[in-house]
PDB file of C-alpha atoms and ligand atoms in Angstrom:
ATOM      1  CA  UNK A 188     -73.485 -60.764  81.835  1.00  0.00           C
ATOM      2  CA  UNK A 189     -69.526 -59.897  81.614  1.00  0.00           C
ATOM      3  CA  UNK A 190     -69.514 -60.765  85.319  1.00  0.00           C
ATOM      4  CA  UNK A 191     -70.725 -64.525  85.292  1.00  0.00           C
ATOM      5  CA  UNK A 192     -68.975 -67.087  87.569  1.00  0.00           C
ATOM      6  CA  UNK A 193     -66.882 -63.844  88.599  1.00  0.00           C
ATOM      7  CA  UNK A 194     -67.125 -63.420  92.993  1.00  0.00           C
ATOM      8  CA  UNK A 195     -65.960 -59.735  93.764  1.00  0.00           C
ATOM      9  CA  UNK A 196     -65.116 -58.720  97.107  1.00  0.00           C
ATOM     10  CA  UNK A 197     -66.470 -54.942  97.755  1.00  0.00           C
ATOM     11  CA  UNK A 198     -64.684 -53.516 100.941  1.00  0.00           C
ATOM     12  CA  UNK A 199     -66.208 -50.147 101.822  1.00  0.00           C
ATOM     13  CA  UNK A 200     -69.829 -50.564 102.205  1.00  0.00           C
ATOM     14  CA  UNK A 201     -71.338 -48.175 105.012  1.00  0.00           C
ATOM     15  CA  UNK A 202     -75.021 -47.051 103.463  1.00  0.00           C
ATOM     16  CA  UNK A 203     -76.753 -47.143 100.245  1.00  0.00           C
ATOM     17  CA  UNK A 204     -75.141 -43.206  99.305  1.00  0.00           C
ATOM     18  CA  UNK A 205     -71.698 -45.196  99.280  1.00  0.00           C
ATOM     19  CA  UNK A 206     -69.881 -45.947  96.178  1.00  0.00           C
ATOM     20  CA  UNK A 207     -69.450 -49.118  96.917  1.00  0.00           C
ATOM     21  CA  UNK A 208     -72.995 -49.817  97.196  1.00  0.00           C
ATOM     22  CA  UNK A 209     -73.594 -48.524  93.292  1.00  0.00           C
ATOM     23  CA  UNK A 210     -70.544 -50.852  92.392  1.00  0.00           C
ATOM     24  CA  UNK A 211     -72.324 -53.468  94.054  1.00  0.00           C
ATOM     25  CA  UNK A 212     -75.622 -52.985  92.794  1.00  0.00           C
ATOM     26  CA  UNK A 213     -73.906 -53.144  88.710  1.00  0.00           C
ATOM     27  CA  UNK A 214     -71.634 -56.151  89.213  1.00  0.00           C
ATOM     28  CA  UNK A 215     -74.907 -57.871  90.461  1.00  0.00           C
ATOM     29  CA  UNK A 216     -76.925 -57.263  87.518  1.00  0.00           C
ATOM     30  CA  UNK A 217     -73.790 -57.968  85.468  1.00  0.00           C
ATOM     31  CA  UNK A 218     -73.413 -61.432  86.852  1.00  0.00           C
ATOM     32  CA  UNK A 219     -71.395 -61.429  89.806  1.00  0.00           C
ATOM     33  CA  UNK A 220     -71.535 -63.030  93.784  1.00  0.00           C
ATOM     34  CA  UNK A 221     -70.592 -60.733  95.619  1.00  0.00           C
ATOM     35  CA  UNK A 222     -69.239 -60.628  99.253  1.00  0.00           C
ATOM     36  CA  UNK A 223     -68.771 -57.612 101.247  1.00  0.00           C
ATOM     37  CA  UNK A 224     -66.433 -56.420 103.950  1.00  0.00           C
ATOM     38  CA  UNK A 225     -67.375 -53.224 106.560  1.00  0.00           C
ATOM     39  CA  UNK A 226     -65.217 -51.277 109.396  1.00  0.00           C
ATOM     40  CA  UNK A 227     -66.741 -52.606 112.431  1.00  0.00           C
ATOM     41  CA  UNK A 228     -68.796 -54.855 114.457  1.00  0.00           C
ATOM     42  CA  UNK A 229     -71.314 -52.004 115.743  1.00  0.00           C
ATOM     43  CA  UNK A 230     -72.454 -51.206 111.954  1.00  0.00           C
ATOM     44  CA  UNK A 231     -74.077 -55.034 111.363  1.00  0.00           C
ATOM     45  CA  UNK A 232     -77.776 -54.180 111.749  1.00  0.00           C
ATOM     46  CA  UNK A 233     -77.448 -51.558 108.792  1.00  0.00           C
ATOM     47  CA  UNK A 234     -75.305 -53.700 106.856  1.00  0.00           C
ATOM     48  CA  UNK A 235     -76.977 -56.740 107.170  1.00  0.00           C
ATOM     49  CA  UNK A 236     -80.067 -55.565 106.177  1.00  0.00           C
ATOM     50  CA  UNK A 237     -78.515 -53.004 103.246  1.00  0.00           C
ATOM     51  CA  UNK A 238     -77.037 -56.586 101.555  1.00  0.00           C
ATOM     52  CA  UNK A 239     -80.582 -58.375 102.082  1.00  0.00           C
ATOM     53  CA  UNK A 240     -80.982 -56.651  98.818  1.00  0.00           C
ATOM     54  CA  UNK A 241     -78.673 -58.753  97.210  1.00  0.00           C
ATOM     55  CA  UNK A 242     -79.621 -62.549  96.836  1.00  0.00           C
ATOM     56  CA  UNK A 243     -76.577 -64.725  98.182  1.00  0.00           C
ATOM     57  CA  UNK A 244     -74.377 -61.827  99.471  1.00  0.00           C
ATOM     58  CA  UNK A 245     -72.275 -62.505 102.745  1.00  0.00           C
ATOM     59  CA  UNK A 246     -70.901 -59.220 105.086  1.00  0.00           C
ATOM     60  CA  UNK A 247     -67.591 -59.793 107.053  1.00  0.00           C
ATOM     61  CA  UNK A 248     -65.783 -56.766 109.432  1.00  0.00           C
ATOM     62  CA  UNK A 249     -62.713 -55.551 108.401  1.00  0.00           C
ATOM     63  CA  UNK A 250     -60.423 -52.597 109.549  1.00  0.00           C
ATOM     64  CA  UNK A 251     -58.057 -52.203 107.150  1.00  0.00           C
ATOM     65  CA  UNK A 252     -55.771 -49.820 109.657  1.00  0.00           C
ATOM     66  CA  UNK A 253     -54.920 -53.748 111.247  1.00  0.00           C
ATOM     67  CA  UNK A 254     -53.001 -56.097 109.152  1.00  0.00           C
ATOM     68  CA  UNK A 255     -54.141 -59.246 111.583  1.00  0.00           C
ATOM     69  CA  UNK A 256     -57.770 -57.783 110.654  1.00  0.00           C
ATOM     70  CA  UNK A 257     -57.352 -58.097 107.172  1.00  0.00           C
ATOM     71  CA  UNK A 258     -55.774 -61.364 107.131  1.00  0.00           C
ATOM     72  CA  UNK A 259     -58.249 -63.001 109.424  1.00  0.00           C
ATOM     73  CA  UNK A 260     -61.604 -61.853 107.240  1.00  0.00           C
ATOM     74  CA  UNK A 261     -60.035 -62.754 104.615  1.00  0.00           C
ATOM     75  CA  UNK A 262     -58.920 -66.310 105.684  1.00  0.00           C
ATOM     76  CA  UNK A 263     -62.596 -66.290 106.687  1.00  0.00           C
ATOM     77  CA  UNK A 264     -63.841 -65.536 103.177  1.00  0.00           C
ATOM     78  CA  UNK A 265     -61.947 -67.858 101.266  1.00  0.00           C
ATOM     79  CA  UNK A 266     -62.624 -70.923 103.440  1.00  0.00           C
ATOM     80  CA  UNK A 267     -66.456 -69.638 102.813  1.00  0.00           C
ATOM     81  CA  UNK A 268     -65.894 -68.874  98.728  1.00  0.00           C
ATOM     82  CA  UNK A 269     -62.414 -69.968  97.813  1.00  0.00           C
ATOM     83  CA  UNK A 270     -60.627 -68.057  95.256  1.00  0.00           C
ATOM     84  CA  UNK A 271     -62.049 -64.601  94.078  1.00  0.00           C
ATOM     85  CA  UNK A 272     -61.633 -62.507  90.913  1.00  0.00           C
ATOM     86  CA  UNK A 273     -62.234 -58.983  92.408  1.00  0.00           C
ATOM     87  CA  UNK A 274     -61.663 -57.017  95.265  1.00  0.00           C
ATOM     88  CA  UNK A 275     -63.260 -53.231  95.073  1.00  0.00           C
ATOM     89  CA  UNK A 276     -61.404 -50.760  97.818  1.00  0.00           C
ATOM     90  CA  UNK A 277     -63.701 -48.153  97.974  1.00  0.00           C
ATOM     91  CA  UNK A 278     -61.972 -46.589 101.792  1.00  0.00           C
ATOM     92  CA  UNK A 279     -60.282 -43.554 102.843  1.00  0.00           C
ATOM     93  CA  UNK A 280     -60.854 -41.346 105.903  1.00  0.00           C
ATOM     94  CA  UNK A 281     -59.061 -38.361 106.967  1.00  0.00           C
ATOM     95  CA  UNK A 282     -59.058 -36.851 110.652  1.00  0.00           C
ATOM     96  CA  UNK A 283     -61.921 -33.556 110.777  1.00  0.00           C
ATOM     97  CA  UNK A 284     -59.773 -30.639 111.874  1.00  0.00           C
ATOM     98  CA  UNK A 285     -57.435 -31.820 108.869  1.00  0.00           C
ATOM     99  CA  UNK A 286     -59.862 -31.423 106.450  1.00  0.00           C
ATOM    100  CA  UNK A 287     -61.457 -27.827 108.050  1.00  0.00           C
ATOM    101  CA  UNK A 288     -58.199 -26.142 108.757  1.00  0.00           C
ATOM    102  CA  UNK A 289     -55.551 -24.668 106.294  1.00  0.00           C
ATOM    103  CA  UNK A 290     -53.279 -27.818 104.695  1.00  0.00           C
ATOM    104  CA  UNK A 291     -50.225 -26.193 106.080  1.00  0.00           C
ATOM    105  CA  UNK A 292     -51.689 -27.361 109.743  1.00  0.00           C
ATOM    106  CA  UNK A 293     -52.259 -31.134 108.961  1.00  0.00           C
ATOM    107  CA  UNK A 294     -50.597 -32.810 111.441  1.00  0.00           C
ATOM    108  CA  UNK A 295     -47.647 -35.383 111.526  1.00  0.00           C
ATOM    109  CA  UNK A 296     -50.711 -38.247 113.167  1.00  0.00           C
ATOM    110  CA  UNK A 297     -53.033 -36.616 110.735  1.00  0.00           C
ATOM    111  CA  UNK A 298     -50.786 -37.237 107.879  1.00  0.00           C
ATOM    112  CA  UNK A 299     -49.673 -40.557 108.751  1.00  0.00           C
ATOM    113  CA  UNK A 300     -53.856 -41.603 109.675  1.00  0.00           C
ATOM    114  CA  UNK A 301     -54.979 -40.471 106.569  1.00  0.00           C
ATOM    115  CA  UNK A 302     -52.497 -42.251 104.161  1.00  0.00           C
ATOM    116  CA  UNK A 303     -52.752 -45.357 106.570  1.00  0.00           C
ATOM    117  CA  UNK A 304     -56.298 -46.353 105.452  1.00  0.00           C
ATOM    118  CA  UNK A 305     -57.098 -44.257 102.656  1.00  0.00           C
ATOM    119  CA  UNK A 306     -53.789 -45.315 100.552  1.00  0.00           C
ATOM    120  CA  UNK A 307     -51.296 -48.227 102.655  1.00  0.00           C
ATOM    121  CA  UNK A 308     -54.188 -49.928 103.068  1.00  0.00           C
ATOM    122  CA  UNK A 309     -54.397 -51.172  99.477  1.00  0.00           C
ATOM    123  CA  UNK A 310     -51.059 -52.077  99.583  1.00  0.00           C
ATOM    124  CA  UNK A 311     -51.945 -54.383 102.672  1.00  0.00           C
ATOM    125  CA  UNK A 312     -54.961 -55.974 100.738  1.00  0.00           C
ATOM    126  CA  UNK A 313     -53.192 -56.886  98.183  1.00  0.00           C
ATOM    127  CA  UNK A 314     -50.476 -58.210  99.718  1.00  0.00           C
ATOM    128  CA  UNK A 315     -52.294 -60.019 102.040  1.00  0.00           C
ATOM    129  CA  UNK A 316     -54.654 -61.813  98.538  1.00  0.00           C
ATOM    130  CA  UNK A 317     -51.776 -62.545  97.107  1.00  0.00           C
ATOM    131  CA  UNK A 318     -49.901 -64.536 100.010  1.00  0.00           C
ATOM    132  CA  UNK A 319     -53.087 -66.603 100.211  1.00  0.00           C
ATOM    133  CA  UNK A 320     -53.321 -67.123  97.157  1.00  0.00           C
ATOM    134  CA  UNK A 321     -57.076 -66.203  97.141  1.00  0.00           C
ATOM    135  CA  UNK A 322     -56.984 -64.700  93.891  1.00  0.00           C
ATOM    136  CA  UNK A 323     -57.072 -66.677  90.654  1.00  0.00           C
ATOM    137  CA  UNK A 324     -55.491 -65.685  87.759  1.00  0.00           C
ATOM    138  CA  UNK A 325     -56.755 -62.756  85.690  1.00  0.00           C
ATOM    139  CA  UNK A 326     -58.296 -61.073  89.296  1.00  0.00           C
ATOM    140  CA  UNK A 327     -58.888 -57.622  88.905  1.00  0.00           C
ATOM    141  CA  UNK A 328     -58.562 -55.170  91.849  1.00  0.00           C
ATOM    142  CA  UNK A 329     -60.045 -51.566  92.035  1.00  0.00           C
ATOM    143  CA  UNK A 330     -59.450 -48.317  94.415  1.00  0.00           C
ATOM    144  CA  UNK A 331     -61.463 -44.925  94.133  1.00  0.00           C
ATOM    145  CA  UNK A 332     -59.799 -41.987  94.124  1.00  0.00           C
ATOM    146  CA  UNK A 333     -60.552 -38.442  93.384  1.00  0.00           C
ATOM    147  CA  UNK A 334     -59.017 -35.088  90.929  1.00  0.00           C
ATOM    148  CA  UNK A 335     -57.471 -33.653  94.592  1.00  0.00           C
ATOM    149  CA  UNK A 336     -54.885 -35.860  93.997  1.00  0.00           C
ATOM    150  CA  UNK A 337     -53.649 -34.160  90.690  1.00  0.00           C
ATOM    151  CA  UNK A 338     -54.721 -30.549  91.459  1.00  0.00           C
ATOM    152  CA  UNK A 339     -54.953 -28.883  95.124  1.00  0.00           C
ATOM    153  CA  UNK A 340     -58.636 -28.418  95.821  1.00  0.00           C
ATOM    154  CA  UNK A 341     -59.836 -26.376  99.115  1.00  0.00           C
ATOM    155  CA  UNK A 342     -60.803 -28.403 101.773  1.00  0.00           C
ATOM    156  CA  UNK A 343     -59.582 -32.137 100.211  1.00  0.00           C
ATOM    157  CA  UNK A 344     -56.207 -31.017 101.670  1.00  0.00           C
ATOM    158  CA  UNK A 345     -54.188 -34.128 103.154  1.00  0.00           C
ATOM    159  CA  UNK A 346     -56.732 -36.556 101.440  1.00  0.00           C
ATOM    160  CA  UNK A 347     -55.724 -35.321  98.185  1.00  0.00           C
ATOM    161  CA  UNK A 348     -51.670 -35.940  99.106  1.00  0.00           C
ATOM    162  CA  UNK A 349     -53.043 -39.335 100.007  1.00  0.00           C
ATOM    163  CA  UNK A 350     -54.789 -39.909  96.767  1.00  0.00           C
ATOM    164  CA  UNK A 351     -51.698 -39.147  94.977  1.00  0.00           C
ATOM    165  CA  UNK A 352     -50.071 -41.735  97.155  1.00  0.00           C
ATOM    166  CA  UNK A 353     -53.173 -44.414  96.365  1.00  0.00           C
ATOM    167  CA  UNK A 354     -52.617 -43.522  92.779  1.00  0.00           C
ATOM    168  CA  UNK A 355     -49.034 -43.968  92.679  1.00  0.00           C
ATOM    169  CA  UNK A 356     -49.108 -47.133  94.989  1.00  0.00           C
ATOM    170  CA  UNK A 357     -50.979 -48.649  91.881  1.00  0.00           C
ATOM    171  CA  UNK A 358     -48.749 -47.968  89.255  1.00  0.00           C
ATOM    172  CA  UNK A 359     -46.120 -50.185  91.382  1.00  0.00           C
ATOM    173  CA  UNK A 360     -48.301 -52.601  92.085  1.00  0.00           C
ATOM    174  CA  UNK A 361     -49.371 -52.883  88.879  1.00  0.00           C
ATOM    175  CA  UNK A 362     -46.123 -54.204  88.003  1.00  0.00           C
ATOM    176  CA  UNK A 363     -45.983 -56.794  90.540  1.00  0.00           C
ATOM    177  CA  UNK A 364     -49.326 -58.088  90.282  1.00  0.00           C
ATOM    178  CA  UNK A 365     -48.887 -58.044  86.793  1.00  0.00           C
ATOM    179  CA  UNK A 366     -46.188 -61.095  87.184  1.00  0.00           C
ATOM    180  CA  UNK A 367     -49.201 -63.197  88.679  1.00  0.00           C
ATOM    181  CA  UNK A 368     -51.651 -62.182  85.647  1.00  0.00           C
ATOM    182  CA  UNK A 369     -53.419 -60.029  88.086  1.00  0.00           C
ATOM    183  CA  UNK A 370     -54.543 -56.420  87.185  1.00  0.00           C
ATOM    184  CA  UNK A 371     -54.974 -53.094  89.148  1.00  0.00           C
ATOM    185  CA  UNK A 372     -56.012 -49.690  88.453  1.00  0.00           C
ATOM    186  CA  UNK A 373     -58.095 -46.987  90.235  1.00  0.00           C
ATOM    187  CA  UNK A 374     -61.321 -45.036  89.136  1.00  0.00           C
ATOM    188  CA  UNK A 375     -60.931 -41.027  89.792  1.00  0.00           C
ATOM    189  CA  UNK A 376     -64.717 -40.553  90.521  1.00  0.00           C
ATOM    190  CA  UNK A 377     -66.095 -36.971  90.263  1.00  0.00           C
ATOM    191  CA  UNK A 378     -67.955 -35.697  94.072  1.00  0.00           C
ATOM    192  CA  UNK A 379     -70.640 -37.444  94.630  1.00  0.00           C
ATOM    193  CA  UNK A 380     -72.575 -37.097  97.978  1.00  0.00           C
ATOM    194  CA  UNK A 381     -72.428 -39.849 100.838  1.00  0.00           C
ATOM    195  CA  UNK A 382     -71.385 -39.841 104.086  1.00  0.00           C
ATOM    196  CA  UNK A 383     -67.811 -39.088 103.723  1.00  0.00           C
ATOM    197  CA  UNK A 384     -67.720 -36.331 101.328  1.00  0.00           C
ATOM    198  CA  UNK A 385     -70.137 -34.641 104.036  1.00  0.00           C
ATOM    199  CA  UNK A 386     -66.739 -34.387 105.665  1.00  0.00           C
ATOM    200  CA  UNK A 387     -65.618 -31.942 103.229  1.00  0.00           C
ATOM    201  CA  UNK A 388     -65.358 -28.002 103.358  1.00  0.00           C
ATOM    202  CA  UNK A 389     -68.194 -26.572 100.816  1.00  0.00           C
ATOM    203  CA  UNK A 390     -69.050 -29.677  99.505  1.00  0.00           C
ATOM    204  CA  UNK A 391     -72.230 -28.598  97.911  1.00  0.00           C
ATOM    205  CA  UNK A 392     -70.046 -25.602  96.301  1.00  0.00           C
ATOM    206  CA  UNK A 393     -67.668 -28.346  94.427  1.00  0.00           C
ATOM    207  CA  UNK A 394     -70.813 -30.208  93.139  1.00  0.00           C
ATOM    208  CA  UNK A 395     -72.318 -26.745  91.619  1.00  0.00           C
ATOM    209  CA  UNK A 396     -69.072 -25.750  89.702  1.00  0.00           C
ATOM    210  CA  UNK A 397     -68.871 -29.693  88.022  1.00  0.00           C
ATOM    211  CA  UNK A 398     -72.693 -29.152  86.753  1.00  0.00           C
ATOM    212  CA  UNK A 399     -71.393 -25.538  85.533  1.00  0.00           C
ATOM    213  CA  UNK A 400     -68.009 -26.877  83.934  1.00  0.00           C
ATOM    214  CA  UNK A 401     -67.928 -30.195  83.282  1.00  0.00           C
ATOM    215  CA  UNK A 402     -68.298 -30.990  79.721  1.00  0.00           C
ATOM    216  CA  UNK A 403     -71.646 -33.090  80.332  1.00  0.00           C
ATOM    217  CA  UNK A 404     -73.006 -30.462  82.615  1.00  0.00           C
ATOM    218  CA  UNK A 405     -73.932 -33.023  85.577  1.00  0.00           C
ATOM    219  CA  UNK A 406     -72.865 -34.590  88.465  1.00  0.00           C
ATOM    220  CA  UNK A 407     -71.886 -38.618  87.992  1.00  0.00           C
ATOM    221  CA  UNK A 408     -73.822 -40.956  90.368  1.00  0.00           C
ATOM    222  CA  UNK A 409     -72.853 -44.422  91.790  1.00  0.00           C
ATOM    223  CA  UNK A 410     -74.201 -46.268  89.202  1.00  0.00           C
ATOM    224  CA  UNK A 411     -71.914 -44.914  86.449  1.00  0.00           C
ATOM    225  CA  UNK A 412     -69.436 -45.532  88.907  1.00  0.00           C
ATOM    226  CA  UNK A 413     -70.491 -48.834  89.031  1.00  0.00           C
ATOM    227  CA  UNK A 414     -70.430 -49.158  85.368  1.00  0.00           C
ATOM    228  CA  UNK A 415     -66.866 -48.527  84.794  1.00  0.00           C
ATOM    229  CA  UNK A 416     -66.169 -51.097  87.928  1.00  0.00           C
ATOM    230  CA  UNK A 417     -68.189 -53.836  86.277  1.00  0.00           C
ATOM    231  CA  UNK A 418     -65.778 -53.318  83.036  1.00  0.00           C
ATOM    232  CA  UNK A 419     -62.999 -52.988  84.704  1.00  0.00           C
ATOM    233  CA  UNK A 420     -63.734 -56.100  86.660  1.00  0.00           C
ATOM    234  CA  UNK A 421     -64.666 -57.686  83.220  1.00  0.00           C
ATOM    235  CA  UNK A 422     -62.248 -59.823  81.327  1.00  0.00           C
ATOM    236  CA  UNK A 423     -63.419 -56.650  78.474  1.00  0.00           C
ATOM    237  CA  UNK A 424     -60.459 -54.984  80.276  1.00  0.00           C
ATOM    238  CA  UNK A 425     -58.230 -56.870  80.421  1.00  0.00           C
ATOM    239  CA  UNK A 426     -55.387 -54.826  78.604  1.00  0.00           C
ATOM    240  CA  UNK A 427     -55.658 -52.261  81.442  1.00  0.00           C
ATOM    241  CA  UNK A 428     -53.671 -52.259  84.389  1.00  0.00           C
ATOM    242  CA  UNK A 429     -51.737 -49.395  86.506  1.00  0.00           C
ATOM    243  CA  UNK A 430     -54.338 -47.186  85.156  1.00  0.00           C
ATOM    244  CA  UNK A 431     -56.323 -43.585  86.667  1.00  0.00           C
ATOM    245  CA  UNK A 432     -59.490 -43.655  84.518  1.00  0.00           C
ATOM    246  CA  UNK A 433     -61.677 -40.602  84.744  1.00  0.00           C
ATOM    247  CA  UNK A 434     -65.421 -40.731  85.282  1.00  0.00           C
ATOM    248  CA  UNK A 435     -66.178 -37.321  86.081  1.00  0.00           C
ATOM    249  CA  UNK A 436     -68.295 -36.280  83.083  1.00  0.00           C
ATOM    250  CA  UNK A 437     -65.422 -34.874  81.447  1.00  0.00           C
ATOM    251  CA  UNK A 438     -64.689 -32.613  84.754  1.00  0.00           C
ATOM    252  CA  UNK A 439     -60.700 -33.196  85.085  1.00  0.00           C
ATOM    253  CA  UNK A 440     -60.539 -32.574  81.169  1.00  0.00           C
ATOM    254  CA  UNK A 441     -61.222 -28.753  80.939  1.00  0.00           C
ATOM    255  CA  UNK A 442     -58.725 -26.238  82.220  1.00  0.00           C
ATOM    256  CA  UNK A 443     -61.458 -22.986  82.450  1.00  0.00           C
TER     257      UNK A 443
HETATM  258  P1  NAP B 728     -68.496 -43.803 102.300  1.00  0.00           P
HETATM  259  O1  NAP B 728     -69.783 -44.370 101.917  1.00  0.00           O
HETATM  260  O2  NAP B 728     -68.396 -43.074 103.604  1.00  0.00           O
HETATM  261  O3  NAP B 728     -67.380 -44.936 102.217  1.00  0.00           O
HETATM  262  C1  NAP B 728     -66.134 -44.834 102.862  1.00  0.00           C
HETATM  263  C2  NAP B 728     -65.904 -46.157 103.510  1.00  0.00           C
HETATM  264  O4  NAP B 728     -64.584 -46.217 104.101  1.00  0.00           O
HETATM  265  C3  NAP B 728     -66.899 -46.408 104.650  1.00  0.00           C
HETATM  266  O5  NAP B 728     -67.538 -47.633 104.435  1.00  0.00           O
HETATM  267  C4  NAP B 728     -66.004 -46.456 105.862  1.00  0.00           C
HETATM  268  O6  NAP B 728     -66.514 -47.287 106.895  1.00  0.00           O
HETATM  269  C5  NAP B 728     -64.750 -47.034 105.254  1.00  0.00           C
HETATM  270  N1  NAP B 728     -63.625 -46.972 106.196  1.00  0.00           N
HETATM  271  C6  NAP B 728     -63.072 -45.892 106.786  1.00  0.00           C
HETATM  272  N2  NAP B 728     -62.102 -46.278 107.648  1.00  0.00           N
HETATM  273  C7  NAP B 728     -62.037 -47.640 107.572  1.00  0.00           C
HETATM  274  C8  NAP B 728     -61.242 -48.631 108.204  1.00  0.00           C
HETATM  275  N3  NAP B 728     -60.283 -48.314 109.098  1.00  0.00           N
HETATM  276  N4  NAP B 728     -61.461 -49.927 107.894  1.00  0.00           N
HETATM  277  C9  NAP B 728     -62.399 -50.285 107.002  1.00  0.00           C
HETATM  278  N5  NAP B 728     -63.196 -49.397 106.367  1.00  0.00           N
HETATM  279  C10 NAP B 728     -63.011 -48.084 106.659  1.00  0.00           C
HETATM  280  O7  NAP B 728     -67.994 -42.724 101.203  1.00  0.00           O
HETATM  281  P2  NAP B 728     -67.677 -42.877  99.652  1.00  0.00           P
HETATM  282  O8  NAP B 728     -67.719 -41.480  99.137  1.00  0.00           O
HETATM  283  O9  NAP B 728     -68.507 -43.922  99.026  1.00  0.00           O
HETATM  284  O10 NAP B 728     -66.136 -43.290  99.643  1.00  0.00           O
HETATM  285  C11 NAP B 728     -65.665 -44.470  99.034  1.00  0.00           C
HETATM  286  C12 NAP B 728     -64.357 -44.188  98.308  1.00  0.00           C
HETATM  287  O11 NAP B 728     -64.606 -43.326  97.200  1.00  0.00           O
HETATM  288  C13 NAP B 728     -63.295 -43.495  99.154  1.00  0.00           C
HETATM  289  O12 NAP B 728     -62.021 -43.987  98.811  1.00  0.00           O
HETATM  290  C14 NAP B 728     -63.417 -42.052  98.702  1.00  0.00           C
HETATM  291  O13 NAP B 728     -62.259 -41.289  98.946  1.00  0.00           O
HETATM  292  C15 NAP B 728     -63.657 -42.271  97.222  1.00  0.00           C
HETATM  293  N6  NAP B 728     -64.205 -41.153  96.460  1.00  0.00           N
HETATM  294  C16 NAP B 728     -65.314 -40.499  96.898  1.00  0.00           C
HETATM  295  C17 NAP B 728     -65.798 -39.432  96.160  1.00  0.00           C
HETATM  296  C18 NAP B 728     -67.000 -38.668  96.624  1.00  0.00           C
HETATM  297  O14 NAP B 728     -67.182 -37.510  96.158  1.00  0.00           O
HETATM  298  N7  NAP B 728     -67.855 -39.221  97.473  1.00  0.00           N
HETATM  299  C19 NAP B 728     -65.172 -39.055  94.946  1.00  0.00           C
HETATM  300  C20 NAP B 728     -64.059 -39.771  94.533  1.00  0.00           C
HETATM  301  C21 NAP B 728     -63.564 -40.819  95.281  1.00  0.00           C
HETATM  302  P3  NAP B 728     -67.174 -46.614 108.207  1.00  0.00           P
HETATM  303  O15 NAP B 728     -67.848 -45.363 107.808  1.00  0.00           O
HETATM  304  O16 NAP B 728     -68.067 -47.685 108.678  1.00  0.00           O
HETATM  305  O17 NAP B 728     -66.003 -46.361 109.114  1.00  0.00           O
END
């Protein structure tokens, strides 16, 4: 139980394909309360009834492109919990055309829309914790990200220049959330299929080549993913912070 007494806030949740439903699903059986924020006020049906499955769990809506958005759920959530310990930020989106066309044609609203919620966005979070001081000591936040940051990758295309961004943002805030005793680091997941990486040129095609390459010779699922988030969650990690950590059976580790 390295979660016990820990409450995690999972922001991201859209079906039970997401990641942030496997996260969800291992900080549970590791100990945790969890809460759980969504994009928008039409998807509370599905979401209600998706967190049925876990005993206690409350679902607020948050759109992270609106900083009065973020700071009203989570006023809401800490007059209903009080301080937290976690906060999973499992978003990005990126506009069609500008993941179907060439890279060179991503536009200057693409650009800006995709790095607004897939990267700024944790900036805003964080921020936003910190000034209400909803976070004790020793909290532990997590982004996902993915390889396209590090290496171009057909079709990824401005979400991979935002991933870079993400990636970057938490190196800095590492350092300033460090001064509070606060920790921050990002999980590079290998492809996994859910709803958004449907969004993605030849999907299927970048799946195939991990099973054929990848050291372990599979695709990860969202319950490794999970995994790692429960430990890095866990006071077990608590000597990592501004950190990229790799599950991607081995994927990002082999050159040919
Ligand atoms: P997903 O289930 O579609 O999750 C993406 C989430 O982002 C959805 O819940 C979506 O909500 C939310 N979102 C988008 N715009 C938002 C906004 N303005 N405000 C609040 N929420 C917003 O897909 P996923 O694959 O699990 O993605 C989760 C994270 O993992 C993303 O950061 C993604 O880039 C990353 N990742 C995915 C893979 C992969 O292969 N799947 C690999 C590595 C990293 P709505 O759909 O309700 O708008």
């Amino acid at each position: 139980m390295i979660l016990k007494d820990k409450k995690i806030l999972v922001m991201g949740i859209r079906n039970k394909w997401s990641i942030a439903w496997g996260v969800a699903k291992q900080a549970y059986e590791h100990g945790a309360q969890l809460i759980f924020t969504y994009s928008s006020m039409e998807k509370t049906d599905k979401i209600e009834e998706l967190i049925a499955e876990i005993p206690g769990a409350k679902a607020y809506v948050c759109d992270v492109q609106n900083d009065e958005d973020i700071s009203n759920c989570l006023e809401n959530i800490k007059k209903d919990y009080g301080k937290i310990d976690g906060i999973l930020h499992s978003i990005a989106h990126a506009n069609t055309e500008d993941l179907r066309n060439d890279f060179i044609l991503t536009s200057r609203e693409g650009f800006a829309h995709a790095g607004d919620i897939s990267a700024y966005s944790l900036i805003a979070v964080s921020r936003i914790a910190v000034e209400k001081e909803m976070l004790n000591e020793g909290a532990s936040i997590i982004a996902l990200t993915y390889y396209g940051s590090e290496k171009s990758i057909v079709g990824y295309n401005v979400m991979g220049v935002a991933k870079a961004a993400l990636e970057a943002s938490i190196r800095y805030l590492a350092c300033d959330l460090g001064k509070k005793g606060m920790r921050i680091n990002a999980i590079s997941a290998g492809p996994i299929k859910t709803l958004s990486a449907k969004g993605i040129k030849d999907f299927g095609s970048i799946l195939d080549i991990v099973e054929e390459k990848a050291p372990l010779h599979e695709n990860v699922t969202t319950d490794e993913i999970g995994s790692v988030a429960a430990f890095l969650f866990s006071d077990m990690a608590k000597a990592i912070t501004g950190e990229v950590i790799h599950a991607d059976k081995g994927f990002s580790s082999v050159a040919v």
